[in-house]
CSV table of C-alpha atoms and ligand atoms in Angstrom, one decimal:
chain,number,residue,atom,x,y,z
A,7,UNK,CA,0.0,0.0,0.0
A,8,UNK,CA,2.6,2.1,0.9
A,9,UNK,CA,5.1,1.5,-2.1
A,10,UNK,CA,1.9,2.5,-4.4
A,11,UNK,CA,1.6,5.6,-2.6
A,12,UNK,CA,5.1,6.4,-2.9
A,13,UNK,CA,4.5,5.1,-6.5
A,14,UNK,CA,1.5,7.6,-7.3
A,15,UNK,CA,3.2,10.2,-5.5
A,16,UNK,CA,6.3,10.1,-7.8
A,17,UNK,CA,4.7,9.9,-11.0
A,18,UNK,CA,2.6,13.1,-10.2
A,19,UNK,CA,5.8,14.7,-9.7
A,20,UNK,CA,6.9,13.6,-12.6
A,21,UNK,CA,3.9,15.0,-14.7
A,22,UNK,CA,4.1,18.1,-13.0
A,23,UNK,CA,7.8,18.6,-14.1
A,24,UNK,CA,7.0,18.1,-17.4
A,25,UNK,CA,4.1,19.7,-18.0
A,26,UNK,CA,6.2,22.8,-16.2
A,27,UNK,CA,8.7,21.8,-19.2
A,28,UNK,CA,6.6,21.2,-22.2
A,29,UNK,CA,5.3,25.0,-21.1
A,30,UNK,CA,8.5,26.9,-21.2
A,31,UNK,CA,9.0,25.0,-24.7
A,32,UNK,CA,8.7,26.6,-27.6
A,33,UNK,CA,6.2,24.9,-30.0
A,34,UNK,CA,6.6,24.4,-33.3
A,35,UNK,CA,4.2,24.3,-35.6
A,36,UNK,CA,4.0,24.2,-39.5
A,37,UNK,CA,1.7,25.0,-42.1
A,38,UNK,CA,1.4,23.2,-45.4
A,39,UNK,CA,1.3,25.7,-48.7
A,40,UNK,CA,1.4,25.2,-52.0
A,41,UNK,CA,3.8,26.0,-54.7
A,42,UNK,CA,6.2,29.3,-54.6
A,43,UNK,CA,4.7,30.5,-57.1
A,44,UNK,CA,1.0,30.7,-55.7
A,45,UNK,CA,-0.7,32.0,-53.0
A,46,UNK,CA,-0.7,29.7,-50.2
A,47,UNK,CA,2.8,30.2,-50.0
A,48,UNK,CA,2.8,34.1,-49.0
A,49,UNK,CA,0.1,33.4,-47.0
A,50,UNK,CA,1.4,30.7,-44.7
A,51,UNK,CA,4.2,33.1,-44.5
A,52,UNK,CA,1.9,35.9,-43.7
A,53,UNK,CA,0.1,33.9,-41.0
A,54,UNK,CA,3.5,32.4,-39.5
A,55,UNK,CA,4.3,36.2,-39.2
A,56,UNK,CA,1.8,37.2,-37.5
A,57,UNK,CA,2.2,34.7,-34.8
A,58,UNK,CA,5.9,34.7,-34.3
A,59,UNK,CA,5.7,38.6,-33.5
A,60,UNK,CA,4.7,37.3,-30.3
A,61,UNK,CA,7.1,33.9,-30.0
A,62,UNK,CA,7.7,35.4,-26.1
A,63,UNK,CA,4.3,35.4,-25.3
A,64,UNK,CA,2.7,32.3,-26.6
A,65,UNK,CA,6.0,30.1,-27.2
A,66,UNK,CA,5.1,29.0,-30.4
A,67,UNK,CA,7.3,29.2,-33.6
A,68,UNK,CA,5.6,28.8,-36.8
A,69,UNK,CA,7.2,27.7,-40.2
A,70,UNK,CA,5.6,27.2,-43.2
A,71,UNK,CA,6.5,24.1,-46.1
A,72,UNK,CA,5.9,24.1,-50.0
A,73,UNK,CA,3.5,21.1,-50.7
A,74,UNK,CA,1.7,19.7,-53.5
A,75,UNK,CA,-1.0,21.7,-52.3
A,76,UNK,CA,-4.7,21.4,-50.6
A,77,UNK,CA,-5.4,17.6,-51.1
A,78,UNK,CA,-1.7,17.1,-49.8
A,79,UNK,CA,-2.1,19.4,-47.1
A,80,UNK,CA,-5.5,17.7,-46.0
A,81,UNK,CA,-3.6,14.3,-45.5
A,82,UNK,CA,-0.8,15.5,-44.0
A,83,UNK,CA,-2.7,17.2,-41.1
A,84,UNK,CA,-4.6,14.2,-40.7
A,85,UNK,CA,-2.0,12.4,-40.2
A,86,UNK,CA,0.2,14.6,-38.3
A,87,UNK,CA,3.1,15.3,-40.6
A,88,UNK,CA,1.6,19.1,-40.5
A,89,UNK,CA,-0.1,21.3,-37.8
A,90,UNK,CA,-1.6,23.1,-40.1
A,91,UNK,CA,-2.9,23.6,-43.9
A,92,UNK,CA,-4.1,25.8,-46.4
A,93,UNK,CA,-7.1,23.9,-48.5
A,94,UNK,CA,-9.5,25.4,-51.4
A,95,UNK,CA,-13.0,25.0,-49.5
A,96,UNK,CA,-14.3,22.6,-52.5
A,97,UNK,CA,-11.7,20.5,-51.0
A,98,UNK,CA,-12.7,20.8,-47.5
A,99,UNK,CA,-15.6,19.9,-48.2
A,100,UNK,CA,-14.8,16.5,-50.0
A,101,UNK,CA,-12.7,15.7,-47.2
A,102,UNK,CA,-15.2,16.4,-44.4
A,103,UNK,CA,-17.9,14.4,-46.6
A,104,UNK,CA,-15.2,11.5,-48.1
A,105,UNK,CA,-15.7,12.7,-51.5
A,106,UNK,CA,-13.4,12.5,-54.3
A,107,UNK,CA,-10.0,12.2,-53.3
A,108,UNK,CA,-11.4,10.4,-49.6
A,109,UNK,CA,-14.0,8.0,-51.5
A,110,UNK,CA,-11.6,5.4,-50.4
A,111,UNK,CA,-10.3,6.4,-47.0
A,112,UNK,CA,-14.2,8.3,-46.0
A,113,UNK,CA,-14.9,10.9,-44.0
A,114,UNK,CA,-11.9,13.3,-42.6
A,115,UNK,CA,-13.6,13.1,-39.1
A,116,UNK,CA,-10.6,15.4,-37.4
A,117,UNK,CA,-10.5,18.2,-39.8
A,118,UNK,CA,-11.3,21.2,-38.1
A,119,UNK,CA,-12.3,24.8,-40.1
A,120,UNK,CA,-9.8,27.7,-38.4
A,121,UNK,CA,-10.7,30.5,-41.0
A,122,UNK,CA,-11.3,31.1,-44.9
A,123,UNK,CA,-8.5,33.6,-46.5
A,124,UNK,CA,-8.8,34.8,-50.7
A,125,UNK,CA,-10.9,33.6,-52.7
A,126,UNK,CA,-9.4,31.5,-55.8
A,127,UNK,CA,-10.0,31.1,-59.4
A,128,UNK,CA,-9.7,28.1,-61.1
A,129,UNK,CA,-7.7,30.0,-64.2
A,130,UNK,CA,-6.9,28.4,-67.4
A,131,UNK,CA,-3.8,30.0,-69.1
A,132,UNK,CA,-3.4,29.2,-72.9
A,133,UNK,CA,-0.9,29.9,-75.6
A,134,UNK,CA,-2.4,32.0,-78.2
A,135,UNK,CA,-0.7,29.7,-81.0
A,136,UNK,CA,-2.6,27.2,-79.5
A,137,UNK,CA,-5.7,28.5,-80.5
A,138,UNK,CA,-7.2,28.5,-77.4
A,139,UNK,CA,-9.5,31.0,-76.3
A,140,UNK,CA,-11.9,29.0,-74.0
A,141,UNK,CA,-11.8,25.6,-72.0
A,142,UNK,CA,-14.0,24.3,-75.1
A,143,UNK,CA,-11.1,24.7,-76.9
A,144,UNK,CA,-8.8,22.1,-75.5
A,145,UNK,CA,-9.9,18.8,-77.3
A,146,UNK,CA,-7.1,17.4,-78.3
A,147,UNK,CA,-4.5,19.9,-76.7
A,148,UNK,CA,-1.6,19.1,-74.1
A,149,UNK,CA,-3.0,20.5,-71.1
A,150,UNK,CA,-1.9,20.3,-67.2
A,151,UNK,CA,-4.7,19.4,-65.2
A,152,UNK,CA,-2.7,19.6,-61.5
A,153,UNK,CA,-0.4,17.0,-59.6
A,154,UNK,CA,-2.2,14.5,-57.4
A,155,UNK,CA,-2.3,16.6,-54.5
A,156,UNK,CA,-3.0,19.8,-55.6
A,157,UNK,CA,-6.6,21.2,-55.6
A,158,UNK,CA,-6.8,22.3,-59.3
A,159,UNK,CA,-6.6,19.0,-60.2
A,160,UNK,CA,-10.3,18.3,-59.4
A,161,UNK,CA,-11.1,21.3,-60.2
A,162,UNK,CA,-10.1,20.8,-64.1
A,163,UNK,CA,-11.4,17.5,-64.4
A,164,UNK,CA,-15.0,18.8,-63.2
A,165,UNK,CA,-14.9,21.8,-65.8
A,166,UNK,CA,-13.8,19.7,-68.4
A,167,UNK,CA,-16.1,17.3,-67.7
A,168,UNK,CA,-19.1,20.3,-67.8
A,169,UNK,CA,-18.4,20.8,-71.2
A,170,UNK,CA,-18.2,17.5,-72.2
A,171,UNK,CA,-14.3,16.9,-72.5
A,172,UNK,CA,-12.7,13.7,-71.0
A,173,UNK,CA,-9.7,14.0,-69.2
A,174,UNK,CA,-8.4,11.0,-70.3
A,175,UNK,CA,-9.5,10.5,-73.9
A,176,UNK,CA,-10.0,14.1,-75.5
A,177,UNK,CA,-7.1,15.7,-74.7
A,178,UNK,CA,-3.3,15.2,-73.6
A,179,UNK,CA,-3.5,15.4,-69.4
A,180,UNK,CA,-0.4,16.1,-67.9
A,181,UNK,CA,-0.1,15.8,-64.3
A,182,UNK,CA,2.8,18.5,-62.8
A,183,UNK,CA,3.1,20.9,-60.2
A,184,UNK,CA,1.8,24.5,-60.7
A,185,UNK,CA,5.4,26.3,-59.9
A,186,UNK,CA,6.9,24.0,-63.2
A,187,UNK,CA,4.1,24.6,-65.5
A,188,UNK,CA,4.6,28.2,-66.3
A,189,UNK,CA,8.1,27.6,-67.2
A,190,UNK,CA,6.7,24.5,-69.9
A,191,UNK,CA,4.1,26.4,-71.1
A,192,UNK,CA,6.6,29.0,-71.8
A,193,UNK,CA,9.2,26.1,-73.4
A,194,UNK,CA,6.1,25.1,-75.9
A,195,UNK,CA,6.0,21.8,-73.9
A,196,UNK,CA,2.3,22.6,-72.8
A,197,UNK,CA,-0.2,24.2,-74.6
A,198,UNK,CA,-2.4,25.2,-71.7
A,199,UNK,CA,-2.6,24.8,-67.9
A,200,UNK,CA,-4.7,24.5,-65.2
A,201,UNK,CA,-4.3,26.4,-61.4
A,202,UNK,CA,-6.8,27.6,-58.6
A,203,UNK,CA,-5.5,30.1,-57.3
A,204,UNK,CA,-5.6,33.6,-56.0
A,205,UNK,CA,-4.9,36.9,-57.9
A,206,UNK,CA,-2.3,38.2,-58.8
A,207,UNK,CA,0.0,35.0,-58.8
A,208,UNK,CA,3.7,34.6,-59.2
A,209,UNK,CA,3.0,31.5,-61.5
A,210,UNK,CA,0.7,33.3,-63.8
A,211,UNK,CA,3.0,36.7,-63.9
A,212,UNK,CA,6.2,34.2,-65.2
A,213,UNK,CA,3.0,32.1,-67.7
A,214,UNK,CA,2.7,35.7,-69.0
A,215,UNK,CA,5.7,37.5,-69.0
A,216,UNK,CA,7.7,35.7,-71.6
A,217,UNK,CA,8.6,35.2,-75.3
A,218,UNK,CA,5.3,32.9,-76.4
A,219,UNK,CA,2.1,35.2,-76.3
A,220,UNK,CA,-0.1,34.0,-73.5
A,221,UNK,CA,-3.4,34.7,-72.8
A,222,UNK,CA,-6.1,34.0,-69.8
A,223,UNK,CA,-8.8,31.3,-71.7
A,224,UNK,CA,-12.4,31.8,-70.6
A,225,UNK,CA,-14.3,28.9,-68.8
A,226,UNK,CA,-18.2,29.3,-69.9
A,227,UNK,CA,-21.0,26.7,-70.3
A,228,UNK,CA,-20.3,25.2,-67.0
A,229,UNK,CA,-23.5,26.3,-65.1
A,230,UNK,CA,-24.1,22.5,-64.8
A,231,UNK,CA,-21.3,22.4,-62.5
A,232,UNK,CA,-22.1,25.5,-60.2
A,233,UNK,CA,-25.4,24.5,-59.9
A,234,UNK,CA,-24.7,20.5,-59.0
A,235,UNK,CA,-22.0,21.9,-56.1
A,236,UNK,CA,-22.8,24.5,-53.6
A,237,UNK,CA,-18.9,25.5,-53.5
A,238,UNK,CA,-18.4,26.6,-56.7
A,239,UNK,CA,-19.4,30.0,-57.4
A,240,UNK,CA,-18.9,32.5,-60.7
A,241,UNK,CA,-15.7,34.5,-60.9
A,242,UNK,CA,-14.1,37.1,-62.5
A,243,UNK,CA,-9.9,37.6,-63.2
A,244,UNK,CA,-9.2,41.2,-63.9
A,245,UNK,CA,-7.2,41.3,-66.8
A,246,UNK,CA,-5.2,44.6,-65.3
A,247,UNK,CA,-3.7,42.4,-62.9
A,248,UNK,CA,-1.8,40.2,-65.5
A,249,UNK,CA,-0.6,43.2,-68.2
A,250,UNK,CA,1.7,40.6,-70.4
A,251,UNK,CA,-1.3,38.6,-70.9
A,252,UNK,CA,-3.2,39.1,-74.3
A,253,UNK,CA,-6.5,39.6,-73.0
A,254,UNK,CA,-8.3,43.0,-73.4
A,255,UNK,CA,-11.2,42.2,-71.2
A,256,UNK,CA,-11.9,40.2,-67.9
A,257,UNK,CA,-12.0,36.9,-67.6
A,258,UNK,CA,-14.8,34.5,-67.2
A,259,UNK,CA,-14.6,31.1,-64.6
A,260,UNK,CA,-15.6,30.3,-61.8
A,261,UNK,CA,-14.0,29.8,-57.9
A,262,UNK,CA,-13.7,28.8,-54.8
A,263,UNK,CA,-12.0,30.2,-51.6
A,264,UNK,CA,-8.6,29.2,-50.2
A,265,UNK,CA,-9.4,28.5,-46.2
A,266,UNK,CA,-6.7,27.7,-43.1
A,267,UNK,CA,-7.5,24.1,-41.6
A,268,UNK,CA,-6.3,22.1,-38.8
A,269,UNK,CA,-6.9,19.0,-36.9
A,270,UNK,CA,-9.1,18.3,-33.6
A,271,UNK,CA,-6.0,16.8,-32.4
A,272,UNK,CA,-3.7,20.1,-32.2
A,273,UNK,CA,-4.2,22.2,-28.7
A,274,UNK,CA,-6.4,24.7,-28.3
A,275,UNK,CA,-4.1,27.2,-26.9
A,276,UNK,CA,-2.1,26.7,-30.5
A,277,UNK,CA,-5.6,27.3,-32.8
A,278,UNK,CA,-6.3,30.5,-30.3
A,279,UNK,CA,-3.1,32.2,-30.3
A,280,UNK,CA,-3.1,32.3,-34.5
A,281,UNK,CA,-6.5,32.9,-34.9
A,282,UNK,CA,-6.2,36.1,-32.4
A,283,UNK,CA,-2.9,37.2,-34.0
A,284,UNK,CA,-4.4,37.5,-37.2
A,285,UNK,CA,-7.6,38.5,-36.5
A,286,UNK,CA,-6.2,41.4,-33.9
A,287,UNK,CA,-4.4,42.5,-36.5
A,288,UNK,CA,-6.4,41.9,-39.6
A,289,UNK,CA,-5.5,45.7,-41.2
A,290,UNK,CA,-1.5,44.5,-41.2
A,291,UNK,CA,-2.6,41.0,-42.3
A,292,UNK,CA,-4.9,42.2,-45.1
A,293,UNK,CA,-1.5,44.1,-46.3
A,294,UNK,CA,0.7,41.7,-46.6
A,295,UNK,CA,-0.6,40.0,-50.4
A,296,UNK,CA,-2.7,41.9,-53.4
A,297,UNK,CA,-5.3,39.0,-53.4
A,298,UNK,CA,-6.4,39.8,-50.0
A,299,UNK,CA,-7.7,42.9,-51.2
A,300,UNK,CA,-11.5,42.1,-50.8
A,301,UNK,CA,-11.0,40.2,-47.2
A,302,UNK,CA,-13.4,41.5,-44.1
A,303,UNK,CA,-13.7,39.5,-40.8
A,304,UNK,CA,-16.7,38.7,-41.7
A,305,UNK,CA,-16.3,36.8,-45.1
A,306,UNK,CA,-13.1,35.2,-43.4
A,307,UNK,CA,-15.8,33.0,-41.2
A,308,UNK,CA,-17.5,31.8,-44.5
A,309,UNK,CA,-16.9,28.8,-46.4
A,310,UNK,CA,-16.6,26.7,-44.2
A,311,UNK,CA,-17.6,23.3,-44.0
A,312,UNK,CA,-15.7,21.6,-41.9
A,313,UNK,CA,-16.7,22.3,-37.2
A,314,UNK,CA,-14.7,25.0,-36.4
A,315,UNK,CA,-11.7,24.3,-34.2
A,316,UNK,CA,-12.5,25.2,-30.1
A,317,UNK,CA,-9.5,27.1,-30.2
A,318,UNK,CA,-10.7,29.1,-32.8
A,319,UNK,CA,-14.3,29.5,-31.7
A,320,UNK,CA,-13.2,30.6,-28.7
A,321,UNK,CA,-11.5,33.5,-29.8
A,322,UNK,CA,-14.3,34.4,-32.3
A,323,UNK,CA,-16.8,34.2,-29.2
A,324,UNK,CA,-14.5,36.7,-27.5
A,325,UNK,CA,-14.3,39.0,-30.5
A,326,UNK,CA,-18.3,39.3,-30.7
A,327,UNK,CA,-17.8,37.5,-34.7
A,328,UNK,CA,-19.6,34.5,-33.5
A,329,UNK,CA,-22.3,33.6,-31.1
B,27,LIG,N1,-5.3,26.0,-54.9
B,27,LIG,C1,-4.1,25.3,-55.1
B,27,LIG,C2,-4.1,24.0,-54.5
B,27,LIG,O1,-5.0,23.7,-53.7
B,27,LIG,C3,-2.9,26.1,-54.5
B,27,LIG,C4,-2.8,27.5,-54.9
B,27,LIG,C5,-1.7,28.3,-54.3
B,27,LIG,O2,-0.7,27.7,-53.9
B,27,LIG,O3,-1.9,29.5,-54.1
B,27,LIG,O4,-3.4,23.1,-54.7
């Protein structure tokens, strides 16, 4: 009896030490991007600076890693590789529901919504030799639909699919990251690619700034598609953004927004601290990239589908945005 007391005894002490410890830590976290050349890479940077202005306070260090991109990023935070993600909300969505890229492994049960960011475009940049002036155009073309773990991936087979192309049969797929694509398009190795992403883009500056005349293809006749999924919604891509491009007028397609996940499994105190550091200072965050231009608190709590993280929640209880 005794010896088990002693034995209890000990082990609380031993907790209590390292609980002491595991406080004076620093924590790292990371957050999973995309490409160089997109979005989600500024903006995990963006977010990991907002946080690690106050490293002292909170003890957390944040870094951010180029991925493959959302459908990457939702698997590694499942499984723990990453703290953190940044995923189109289409994709979110399959995840939460084990949809498309989870049909096999089924619902992402621990993916928890933190907040949405930009909003994306799925964007379809052609080489005028090509002849391509809209996604109809591409039958028969050699056209990059997205890596495996990118979000545009889906995306480009759905389009195609609205206007009655196969990804498989009508047209030359090729399956490569975003940040090389601009470069092969520009090599005449591709005539077109695929990317969701937010505007301006490094990617689609270097697709348009180059010796091959490049232009911004419209996506029309998918209203199929917008009306069979409540996440895709009509978008525009100003032209003035992109001034090597050869298009005189904005561009038709259609979106989706990029959003910061994580997973029930990462602390509370973690999800809080970076959801109050951006939030707190949203008019320094909203600086920090172009295509955060139409961002308000309020449209940054939309999107998604996934439960919000507690950490999270908490904070937007505090701030009055939620009830
Ligand atoms: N939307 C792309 C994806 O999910 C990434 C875009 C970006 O990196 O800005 O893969």
């Amino acid at each position: 009896m005794k010896k088990g007391l002693f034995l209890g005894v000990a082990l609380a002490a031993v907790m209590l030490m390292s609980s002491g410890q595991a406080q004076a830590k620093t924590q790292f976290v990371t957050i999973g991007t995309g490409g160089i050349t997109g979005v989600y890479y500024p903006t995990g940077g963006a977010i990991a600076k907002m946080v690690n202005k106050k490293k002292k306070e909170y003890g957390i260090r944040a870094t951010v890693e180029s991925t493959g991109g959302s459908v990457f990023n939702v698997n590694a935070v499942m499984n723990g590789d990453l703290e953190f993600g940044i995923v189109q909300s289409d994709r979110q969505f399959q995840a939460v529901q084990g949809l498309a890229e989870w049909k096999d492994s089924g619902p992402q049960e621990d993916l928890r919504a933190v907040f949405s960011i930009h909003p994306e475009s799925v964007t379809l940049v052609a080489a005028v030799d090509a002849g391509i002036n809209d996604i109809k155009d591409l039958k028969g073309k050699k056209v990059n639909i997205g890596n495996p773990g990118s979000g545009q991936r889906q995306n480009s087979i759905d389009a195609l699919d609205a206007v009655g192309i196969n990804y498989e049969k009508d047209l030359k797929a090729e399956s490569i990251k975003a940040s090389e694509a601009a470069s092969l398009l520009q090599d005449g190795r591709i005539d077109a690619f695929f990317y969701t992403v937010g505007h301006p883009s490094g990617s689609i500056k270097e697709a348009t700034s180059g010796a091959r005349k490049v232009r911004l293809a419209t996506i029309t006749g998918v209203e199929t598609l917008l009306k069979k999924y409540p996440y895709y919604a009509k978008a525009t891509i100003l032209h003035s953004l992109y001034p090597g491009a050869q298009n005189d007028q904005d561009v038709e397609t259609f979106g989706v927004k990029a959003t910061f996940v994580t997973s029930a499994k990462v602390s509370d105190d973690v999800v809080y601290a970076i959801t109050k550091e951006v939030f707190d200072n949203f008019d320094d965050f909203k600086k920090l990239h172009p295509a955060y231009a139409t961002l308000t608190k309020e449209n940054m709590l939309e999107g998604l589908s996934a439960p919000i993280h507690p950490g999270a929640m908490k904070y937007y209880k505090e701030a009055g945005l939620m009830k």
